[in-house]
Short mmCIF file of C-alpha atoms and ligand atoms in Angstrom, two decimals:
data_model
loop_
_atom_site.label_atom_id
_atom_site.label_comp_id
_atom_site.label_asym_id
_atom_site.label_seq_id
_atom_site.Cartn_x
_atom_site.Cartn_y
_atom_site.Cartn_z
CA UNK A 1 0.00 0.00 0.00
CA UNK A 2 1.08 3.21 -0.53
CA UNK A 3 1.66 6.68 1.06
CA UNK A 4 -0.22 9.34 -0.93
CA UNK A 5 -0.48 13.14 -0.76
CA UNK A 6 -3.76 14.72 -2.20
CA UNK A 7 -3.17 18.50 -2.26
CA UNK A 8 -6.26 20.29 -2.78
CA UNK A 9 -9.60 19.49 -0.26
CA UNK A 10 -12.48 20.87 -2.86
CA UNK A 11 -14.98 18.07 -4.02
CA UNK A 12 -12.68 16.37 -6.13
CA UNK A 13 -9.94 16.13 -4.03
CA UNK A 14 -11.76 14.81 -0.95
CA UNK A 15 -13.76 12.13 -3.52
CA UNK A 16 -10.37 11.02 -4.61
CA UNK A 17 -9.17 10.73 -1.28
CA UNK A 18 -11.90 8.63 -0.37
CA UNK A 19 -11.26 6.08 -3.45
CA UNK A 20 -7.85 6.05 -2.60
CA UNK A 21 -8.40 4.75 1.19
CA UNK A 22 -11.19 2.61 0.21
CA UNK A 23 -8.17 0.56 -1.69
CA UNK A 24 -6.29 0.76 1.30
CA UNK A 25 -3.91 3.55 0.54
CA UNK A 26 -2.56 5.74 3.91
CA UNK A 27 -3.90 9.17 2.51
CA UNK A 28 -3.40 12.70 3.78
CA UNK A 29 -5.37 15.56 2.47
CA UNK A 30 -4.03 18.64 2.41
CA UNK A 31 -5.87 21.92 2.08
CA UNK A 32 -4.76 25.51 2.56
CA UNK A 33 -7.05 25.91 5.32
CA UNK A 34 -6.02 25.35 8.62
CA UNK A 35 -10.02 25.44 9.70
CA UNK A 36 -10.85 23.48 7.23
CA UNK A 37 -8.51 20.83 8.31
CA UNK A 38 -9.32 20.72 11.71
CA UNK A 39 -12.60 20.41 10.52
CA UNK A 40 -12.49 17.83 8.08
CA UNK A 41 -10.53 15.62 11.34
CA UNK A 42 -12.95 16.50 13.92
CA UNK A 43 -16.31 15.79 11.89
CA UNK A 44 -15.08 13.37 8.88
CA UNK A 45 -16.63 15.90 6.83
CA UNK A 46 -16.12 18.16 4.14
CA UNK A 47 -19.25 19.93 4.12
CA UNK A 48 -18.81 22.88 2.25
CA UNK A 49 -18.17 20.43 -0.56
CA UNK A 50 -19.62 17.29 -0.19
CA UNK A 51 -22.12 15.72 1.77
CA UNK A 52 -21.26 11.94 2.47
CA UNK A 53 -19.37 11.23 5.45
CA UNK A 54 -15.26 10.85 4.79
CA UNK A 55 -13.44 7.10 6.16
CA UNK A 56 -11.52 8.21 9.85
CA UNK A 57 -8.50 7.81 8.00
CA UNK A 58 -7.82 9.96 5.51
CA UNK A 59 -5.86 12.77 7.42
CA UNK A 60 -5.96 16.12 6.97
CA UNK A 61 -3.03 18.67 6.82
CA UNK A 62 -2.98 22.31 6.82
CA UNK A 63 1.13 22.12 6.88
CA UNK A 64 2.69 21.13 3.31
CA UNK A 65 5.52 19.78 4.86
CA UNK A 66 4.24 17.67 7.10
CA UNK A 67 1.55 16.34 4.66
CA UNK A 68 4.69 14.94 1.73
CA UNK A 69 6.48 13.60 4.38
CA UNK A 70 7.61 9.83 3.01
CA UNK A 71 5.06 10.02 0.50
CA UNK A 72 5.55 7.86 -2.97
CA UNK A 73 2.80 9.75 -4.92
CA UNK A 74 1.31 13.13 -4.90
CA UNK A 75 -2.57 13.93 -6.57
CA UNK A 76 -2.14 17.40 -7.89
CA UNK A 77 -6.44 18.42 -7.34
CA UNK A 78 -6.49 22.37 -6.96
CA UNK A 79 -7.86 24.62 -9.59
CA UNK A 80 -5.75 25.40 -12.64
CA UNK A 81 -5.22 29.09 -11.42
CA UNK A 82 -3.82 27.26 -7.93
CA UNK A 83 -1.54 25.03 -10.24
CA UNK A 84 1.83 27.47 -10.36
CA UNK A 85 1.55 27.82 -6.47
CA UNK A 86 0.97 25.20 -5.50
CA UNK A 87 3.65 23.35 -7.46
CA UNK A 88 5.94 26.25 -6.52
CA UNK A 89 5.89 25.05 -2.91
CA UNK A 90 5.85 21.16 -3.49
CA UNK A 91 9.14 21.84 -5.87
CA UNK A 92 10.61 23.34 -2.63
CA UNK A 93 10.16 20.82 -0.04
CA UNK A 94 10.01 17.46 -1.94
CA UNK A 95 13.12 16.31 -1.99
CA UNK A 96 12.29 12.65 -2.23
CA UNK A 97 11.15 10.75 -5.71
CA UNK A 98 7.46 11.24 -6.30
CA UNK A 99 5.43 10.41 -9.00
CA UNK A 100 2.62 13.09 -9.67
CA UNK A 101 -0.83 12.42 -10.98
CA UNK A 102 -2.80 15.20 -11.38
CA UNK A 103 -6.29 16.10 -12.21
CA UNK A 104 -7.27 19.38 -12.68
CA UNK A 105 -8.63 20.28 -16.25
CA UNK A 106 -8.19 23.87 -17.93
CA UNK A 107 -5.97 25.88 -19.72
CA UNK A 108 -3.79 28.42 -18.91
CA UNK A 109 -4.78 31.96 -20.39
CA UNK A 110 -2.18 33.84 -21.84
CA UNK A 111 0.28 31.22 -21.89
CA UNK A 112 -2.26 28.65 -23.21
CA UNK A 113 -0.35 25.72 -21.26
CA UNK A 114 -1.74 22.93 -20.32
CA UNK A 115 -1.24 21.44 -16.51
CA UNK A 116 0.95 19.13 -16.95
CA UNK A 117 3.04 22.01 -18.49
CA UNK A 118 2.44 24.66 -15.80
CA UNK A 119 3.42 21.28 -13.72
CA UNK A 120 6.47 21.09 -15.49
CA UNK A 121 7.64 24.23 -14.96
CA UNK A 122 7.16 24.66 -11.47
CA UNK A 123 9.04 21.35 -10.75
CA UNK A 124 12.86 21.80 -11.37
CA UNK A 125 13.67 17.96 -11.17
CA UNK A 126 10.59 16.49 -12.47
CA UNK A 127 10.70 14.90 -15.78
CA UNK A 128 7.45 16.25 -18.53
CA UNK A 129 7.43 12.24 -19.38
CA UNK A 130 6.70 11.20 -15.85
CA UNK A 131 3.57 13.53 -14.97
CA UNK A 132 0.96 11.84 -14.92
CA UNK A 133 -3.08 12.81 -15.58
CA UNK A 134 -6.45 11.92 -14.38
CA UNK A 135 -9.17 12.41 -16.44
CA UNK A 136 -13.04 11.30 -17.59
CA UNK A 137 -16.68 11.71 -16.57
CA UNK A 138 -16.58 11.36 -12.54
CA UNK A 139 -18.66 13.67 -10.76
CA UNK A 140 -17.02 13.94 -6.99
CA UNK A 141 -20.36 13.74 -5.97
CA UNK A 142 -21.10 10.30 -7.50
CA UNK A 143 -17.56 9.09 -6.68
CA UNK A 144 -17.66 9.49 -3.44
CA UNK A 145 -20.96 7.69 -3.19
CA UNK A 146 -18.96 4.90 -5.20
CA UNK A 147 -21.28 4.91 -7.95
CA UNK A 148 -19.80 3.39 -11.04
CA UNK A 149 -17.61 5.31 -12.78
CA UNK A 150 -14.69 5.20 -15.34
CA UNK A 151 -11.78 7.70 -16.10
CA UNK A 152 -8.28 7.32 -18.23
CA UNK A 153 -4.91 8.01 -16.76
CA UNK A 154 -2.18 9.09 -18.90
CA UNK A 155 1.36 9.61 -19.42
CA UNK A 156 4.01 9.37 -21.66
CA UNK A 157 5.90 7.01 -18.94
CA UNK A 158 4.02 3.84 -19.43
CA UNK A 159 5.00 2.40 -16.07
CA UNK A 160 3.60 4.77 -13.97
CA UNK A 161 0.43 5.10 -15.96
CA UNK A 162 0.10 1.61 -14.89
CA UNK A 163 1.25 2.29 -11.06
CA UNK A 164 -1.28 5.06 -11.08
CA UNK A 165 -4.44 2.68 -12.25
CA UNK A 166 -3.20 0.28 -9.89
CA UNK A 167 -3.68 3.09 -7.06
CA UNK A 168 -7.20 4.28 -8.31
CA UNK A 169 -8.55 0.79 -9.32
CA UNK A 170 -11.52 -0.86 -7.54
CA UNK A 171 -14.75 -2.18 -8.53
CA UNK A 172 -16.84 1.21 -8.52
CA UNK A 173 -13.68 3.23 -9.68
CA UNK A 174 -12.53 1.63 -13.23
CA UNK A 175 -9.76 3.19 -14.53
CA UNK A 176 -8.27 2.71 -18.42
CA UNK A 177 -4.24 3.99 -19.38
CA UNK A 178 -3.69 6.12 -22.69
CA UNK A 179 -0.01 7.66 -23.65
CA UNK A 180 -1.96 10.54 -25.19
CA UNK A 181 -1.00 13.42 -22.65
CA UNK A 182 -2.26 16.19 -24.63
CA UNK A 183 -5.42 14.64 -25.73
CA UNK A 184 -6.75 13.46 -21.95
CA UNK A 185 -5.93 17.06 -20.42
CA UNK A 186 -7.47 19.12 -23.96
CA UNK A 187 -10.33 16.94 -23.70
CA UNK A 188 -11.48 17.36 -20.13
CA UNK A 189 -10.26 21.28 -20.18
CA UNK A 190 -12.49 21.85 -23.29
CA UNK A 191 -15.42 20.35 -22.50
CA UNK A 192 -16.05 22.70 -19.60
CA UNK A 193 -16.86 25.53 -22.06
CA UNK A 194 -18.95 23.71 -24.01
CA UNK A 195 -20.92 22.40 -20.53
CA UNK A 196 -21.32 26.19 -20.14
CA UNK A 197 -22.85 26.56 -23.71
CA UNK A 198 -25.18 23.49 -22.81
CA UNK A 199 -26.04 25.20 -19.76
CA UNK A 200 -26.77 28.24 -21.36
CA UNK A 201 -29.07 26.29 -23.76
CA UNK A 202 -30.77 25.19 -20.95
CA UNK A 203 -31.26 28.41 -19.43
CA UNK A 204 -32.94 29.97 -22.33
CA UNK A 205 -35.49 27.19 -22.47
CA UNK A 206 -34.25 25.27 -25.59
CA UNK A 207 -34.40 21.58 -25.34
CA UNK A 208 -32.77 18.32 -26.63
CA UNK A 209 -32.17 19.15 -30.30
CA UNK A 210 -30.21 22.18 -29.42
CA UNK A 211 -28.29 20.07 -26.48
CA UNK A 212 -27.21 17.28 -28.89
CA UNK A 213 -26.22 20.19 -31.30
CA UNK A 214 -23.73 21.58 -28.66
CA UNK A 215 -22.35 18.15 -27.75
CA UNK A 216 -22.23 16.95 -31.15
CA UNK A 217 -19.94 19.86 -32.91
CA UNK A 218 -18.45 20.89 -29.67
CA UNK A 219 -16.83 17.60 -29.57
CA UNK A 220 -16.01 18.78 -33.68
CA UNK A 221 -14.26 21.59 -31.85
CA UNK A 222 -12.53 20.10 -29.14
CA UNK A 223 -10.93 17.38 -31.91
CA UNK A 224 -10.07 20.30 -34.47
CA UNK A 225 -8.23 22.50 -31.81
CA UNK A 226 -6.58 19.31 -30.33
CA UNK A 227 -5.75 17.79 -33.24
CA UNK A 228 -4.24 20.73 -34.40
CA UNK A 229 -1.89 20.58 -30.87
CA UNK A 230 -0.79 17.39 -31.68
CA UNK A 231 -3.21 15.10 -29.59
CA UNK A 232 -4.50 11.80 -31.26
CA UNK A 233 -7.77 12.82 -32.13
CA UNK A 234 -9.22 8.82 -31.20
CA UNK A 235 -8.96 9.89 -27.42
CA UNK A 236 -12.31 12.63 -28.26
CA UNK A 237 -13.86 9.84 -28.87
CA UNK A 238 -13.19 8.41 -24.95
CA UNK A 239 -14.11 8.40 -21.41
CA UNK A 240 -12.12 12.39 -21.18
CA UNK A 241 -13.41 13.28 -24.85
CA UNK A 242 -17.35 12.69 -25.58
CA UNK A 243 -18.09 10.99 -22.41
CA UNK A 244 -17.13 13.83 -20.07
CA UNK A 245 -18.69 15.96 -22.34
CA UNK A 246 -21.66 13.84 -21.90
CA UNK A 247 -21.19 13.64 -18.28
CA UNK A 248 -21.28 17.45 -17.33
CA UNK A 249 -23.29 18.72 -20.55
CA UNK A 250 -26.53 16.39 -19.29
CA UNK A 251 -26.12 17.04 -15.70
CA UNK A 252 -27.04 19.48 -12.45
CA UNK A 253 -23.71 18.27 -10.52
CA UNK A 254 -21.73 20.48 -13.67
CA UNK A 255 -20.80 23.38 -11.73
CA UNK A 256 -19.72 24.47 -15.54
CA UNK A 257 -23.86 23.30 -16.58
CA UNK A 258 -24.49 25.21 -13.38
CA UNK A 259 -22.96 28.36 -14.50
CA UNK A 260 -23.79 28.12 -18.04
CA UNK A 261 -27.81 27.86 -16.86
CA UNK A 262 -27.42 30.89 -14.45
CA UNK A 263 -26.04 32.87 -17.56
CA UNK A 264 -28.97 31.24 -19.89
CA UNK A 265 -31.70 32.89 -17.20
CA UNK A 266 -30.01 36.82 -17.69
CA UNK A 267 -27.49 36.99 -14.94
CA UNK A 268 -24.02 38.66 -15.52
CA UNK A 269 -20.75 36.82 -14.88
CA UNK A 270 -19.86 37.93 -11.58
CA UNK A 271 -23.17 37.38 -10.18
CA UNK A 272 -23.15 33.93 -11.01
CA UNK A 273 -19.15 33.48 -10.04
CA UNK A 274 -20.53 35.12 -6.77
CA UNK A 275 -23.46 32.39 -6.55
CA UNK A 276 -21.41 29.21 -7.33
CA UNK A 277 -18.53 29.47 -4.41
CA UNK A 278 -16.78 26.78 -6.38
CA UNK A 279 -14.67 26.47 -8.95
CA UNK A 280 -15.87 27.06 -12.83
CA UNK A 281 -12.97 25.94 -15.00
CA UNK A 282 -14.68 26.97 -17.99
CA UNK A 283 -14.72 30.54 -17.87
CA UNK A 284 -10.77 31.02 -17.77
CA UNK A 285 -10.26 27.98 -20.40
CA UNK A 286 -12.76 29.77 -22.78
CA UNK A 287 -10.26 32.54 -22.36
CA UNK A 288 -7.60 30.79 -23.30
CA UNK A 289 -9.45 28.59 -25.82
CA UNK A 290 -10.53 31.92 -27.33
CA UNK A 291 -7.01 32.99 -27.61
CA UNK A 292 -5.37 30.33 -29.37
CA UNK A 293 -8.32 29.93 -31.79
CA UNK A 294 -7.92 33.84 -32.73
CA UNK A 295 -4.27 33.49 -32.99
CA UNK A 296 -3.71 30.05 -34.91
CA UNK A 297 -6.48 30.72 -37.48
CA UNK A 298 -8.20 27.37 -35.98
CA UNK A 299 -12.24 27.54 -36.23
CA UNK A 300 -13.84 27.22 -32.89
CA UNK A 301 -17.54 29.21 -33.32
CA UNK A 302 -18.66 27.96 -29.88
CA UNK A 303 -15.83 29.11 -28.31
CA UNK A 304 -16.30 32.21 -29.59
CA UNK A 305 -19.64 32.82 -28.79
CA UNK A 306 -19.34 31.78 -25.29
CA UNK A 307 -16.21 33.85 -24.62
CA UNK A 308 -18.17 36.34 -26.11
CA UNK A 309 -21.12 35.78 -23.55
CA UNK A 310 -18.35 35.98 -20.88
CA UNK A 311 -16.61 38.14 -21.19
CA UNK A 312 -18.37 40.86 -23.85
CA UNK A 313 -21.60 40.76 -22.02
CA UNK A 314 -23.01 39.54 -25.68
CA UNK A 315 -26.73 38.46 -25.07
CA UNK A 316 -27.07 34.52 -25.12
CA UNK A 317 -29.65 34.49 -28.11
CA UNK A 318 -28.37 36.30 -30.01
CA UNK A 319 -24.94 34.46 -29.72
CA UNK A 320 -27.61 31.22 -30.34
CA UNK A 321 -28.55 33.69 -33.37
CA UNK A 322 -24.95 33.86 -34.94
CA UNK A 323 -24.15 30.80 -34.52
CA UNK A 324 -27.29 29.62 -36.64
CA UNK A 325 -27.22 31.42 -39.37
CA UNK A 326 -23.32 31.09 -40.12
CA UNK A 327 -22.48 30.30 -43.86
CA UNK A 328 -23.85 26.88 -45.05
CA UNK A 329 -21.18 23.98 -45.05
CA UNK A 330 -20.62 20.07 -45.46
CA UNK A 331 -20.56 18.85 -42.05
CA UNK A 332 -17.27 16.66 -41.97
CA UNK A 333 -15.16 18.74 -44.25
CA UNK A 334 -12.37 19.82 -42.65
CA UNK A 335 -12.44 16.94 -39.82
CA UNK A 336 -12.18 14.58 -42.51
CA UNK A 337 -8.79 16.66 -44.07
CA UNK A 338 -7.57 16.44 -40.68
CA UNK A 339 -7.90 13.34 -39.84
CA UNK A 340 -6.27 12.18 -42.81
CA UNK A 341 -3.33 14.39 -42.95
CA UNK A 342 -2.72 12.88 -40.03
CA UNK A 343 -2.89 9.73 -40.51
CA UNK A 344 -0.81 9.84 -43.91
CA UNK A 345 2.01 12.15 -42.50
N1 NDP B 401 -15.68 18.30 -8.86
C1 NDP B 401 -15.58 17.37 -9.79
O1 NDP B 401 -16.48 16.53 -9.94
C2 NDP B 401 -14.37 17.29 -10.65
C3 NDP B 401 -13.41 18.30 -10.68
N2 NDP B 401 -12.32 18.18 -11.50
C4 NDP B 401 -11.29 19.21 -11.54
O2 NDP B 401 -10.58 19.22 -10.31
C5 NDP B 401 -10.05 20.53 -10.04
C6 NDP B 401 -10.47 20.94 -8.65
O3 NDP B 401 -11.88 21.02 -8.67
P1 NDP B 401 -12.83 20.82 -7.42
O4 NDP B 401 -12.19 20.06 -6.34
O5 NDP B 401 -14.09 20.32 -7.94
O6 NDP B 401 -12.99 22.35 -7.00
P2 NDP B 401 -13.71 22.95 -5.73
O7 NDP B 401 -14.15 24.31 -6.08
O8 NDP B 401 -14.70 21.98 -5.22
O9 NDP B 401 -12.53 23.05 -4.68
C7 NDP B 401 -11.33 23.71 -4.97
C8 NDP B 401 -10.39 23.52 -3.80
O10 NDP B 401 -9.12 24.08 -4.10
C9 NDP B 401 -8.77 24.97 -3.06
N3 NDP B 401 -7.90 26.03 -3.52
C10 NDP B 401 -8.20 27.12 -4.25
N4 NDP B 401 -7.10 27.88 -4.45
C11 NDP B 401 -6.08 27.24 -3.81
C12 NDP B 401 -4.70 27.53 -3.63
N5 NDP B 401 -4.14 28.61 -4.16
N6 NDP B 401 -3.96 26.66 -2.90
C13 NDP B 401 -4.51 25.57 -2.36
N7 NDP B 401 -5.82 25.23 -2.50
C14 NDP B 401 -6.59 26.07 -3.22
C15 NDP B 401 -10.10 25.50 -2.54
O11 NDP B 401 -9.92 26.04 -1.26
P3 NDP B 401 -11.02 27.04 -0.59
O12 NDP B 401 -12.07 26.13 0.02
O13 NDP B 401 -10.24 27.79 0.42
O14 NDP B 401 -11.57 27.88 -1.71
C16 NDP B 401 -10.90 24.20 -2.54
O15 NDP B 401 -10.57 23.41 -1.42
C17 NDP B 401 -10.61 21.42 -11.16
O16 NDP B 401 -9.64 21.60 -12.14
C18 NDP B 401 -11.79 20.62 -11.71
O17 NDP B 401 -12.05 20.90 -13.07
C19 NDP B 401 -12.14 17.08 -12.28
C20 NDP B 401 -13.05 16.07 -12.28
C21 NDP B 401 -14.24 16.08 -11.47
O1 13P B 402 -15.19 17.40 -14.82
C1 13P B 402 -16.18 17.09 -14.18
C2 13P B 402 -16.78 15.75 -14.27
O2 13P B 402 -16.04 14.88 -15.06
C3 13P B 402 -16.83 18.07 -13.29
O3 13P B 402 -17.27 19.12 -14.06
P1 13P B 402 -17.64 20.53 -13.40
O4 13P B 402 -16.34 21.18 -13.03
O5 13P B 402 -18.40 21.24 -14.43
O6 13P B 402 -18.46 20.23 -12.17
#
């Protein structure tokens, strides 16, 4: 069994803890707070965040230090925008080999990076090829419940994508391996904006047709930007592609839905940021997203339009308007030149 750091006590970091201990793993949980960690070891709860009850030992830590001491792995689970920081300070006082796994999903705005980029930056000794990621559709609040669930961890270090579905694994928590890096962490970063555009839908009263629309060429988006940054466009097409797309485009646990609806019904962005109190990935990788697609020439119309909701205060229908009446085309055209330029390179 092993000795495992979780840094970062939101939802998803306290679900993973709780998978990780139900295999047996010794598990500390560290959280910025040192309230919060008192709390979490006085009540086995992490209320603000999730309801179910946490197993008496998973530990929480306030103290960094204290909380990597003789661990073998660390679970990187803090918002993107927490990502530099926090691996800032872990790059300071690990001095022991670690493998990191982490699972946060966005995109970096301005620099465009991905995590396990900002990861590798922050980390002086850390190799890009070890960093490992944790991705798919797994609502904390069903994982913690140990409903049955499925993600994909990658790396480009085939070993320790193994070692890290070995630590996940268990019979409510199934966990596939991909090398594809780039496509696991695009996948589950880009989704969130188009969860917000689903939510949006929602909010202004349209139904399934216009749903299924949003999946269905969002996931044409995702694969067109990613492609285009070098990920194997066959991973869009798994768990951290179309079925987290599915996952938090369909459902009320989607903070990113959650937002997206609040816009949908007339409210501005900070109102809703105000309202959620948790994190909404989405709105800084649809800043990012936005960025790159301007820049690079690459076609990303949702994108657009929801960046443009964000952060132009455009009105929702008539983004819903543009994006309608844009010039007729044949649906597959330039997936299909894609996809085979890149498989006859
Ligand atoms: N929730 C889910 O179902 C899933 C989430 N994810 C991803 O996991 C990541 C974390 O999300 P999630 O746990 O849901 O987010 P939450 O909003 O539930 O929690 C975020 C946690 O990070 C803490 N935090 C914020 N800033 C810092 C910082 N600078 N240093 C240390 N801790 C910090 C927050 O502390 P405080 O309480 O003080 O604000 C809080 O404990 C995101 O990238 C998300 O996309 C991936 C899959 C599923
Ligand atoms: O990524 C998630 C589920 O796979 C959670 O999505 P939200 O951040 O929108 O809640």
């Amino acid at each position: 069994m092993s000795k495992v750091a979780v840094l970062g006590a939101g939802s998803w970091g306290t679900a993973l803890s709780i998978v990780l201990a139900d295999n047996g793993h010794d598990v500390r949980l560290w959280t910025h707070s040192k309230d919060q960690a008192e709390k979490i070891n006085s009540t086995h709860k992490n209320d603000k965040y999730l309801e179910i009850m946490i197993p008496e030992k998973i530990k929480a830590y306030s103290d960094l230090e204290a909380a990597l001491n003789g661990v073998t792995d660390v679970v990187l689970v803090v918002p993107t925008k927490a990502i530099r920081e926090v691996c800032h300070n872990l790059n300071r006082i690990v001095k022991n080999p670690v493998r990191i796994i982490h699972a946060s999903k966005g995109i970096e705005p301005g620099t465009l990076k991905r995590v396990s980029q900002l990861i590798d930056e922050e980390m002086d000794n850390y190799n890009y090829e070890d960093i490992v990621v944790l991705s798919g559709p797994s609502h904390a609040e069903e994982v913690a419940k140990r409903q049955p669930t499925t993600v994909t961890v990658a790396s480009i270090n085939e070993e320790y994508a193994k070692l890290a579905q070995e630590l996940f694994f268990n019979e409510s928590f199934r966990v596939y391996t991909s090398n594809d890096v780039i496509g696991i962490e695009l996948g589950g970063a880009l989704k969130n904006i188009i969860a917000l555009g689903a939510g949006i839908s929602d909010g202004l009263g349209y139904g399934d047709n216009a749903k299924a629309a949003l999946i269905t060429r969002g996931l044409a988006e995702i694969t067109r930007l990613g492609t285009y940054l070098g990920a194997n466009p066959l991973s869009f097409l798994g768990l951290p592609g179309v079925g987290d797309l599915i996952v938090t485009c369909t459902s009320v646990h989607s903070r990113n839905w959650r937002a997206g609806n609040l816009l949908g019904k007339g409210k501005n962005l900070d109102e809703v940021l105000d309202q959620m109190g948790m994190v909404v990935e989405g709105v800084r990788t649809a800043e990012a997203a936005y960025q790159f697609a301007a820049e690079e020439d690459v076609e990303m119309p949702i994108t657009t339009g929801i960046y443009q909701i964000l952060y132009n205060n455009q009105k929702p229908k008539d983004v819903v308007e543009q994006l309608m009446n844009r010039d007729k085309r044949e649906e597959m055209d330039d997936l299909a030149t894609l996809l085979r330029n890149r498989y006859t390179r």
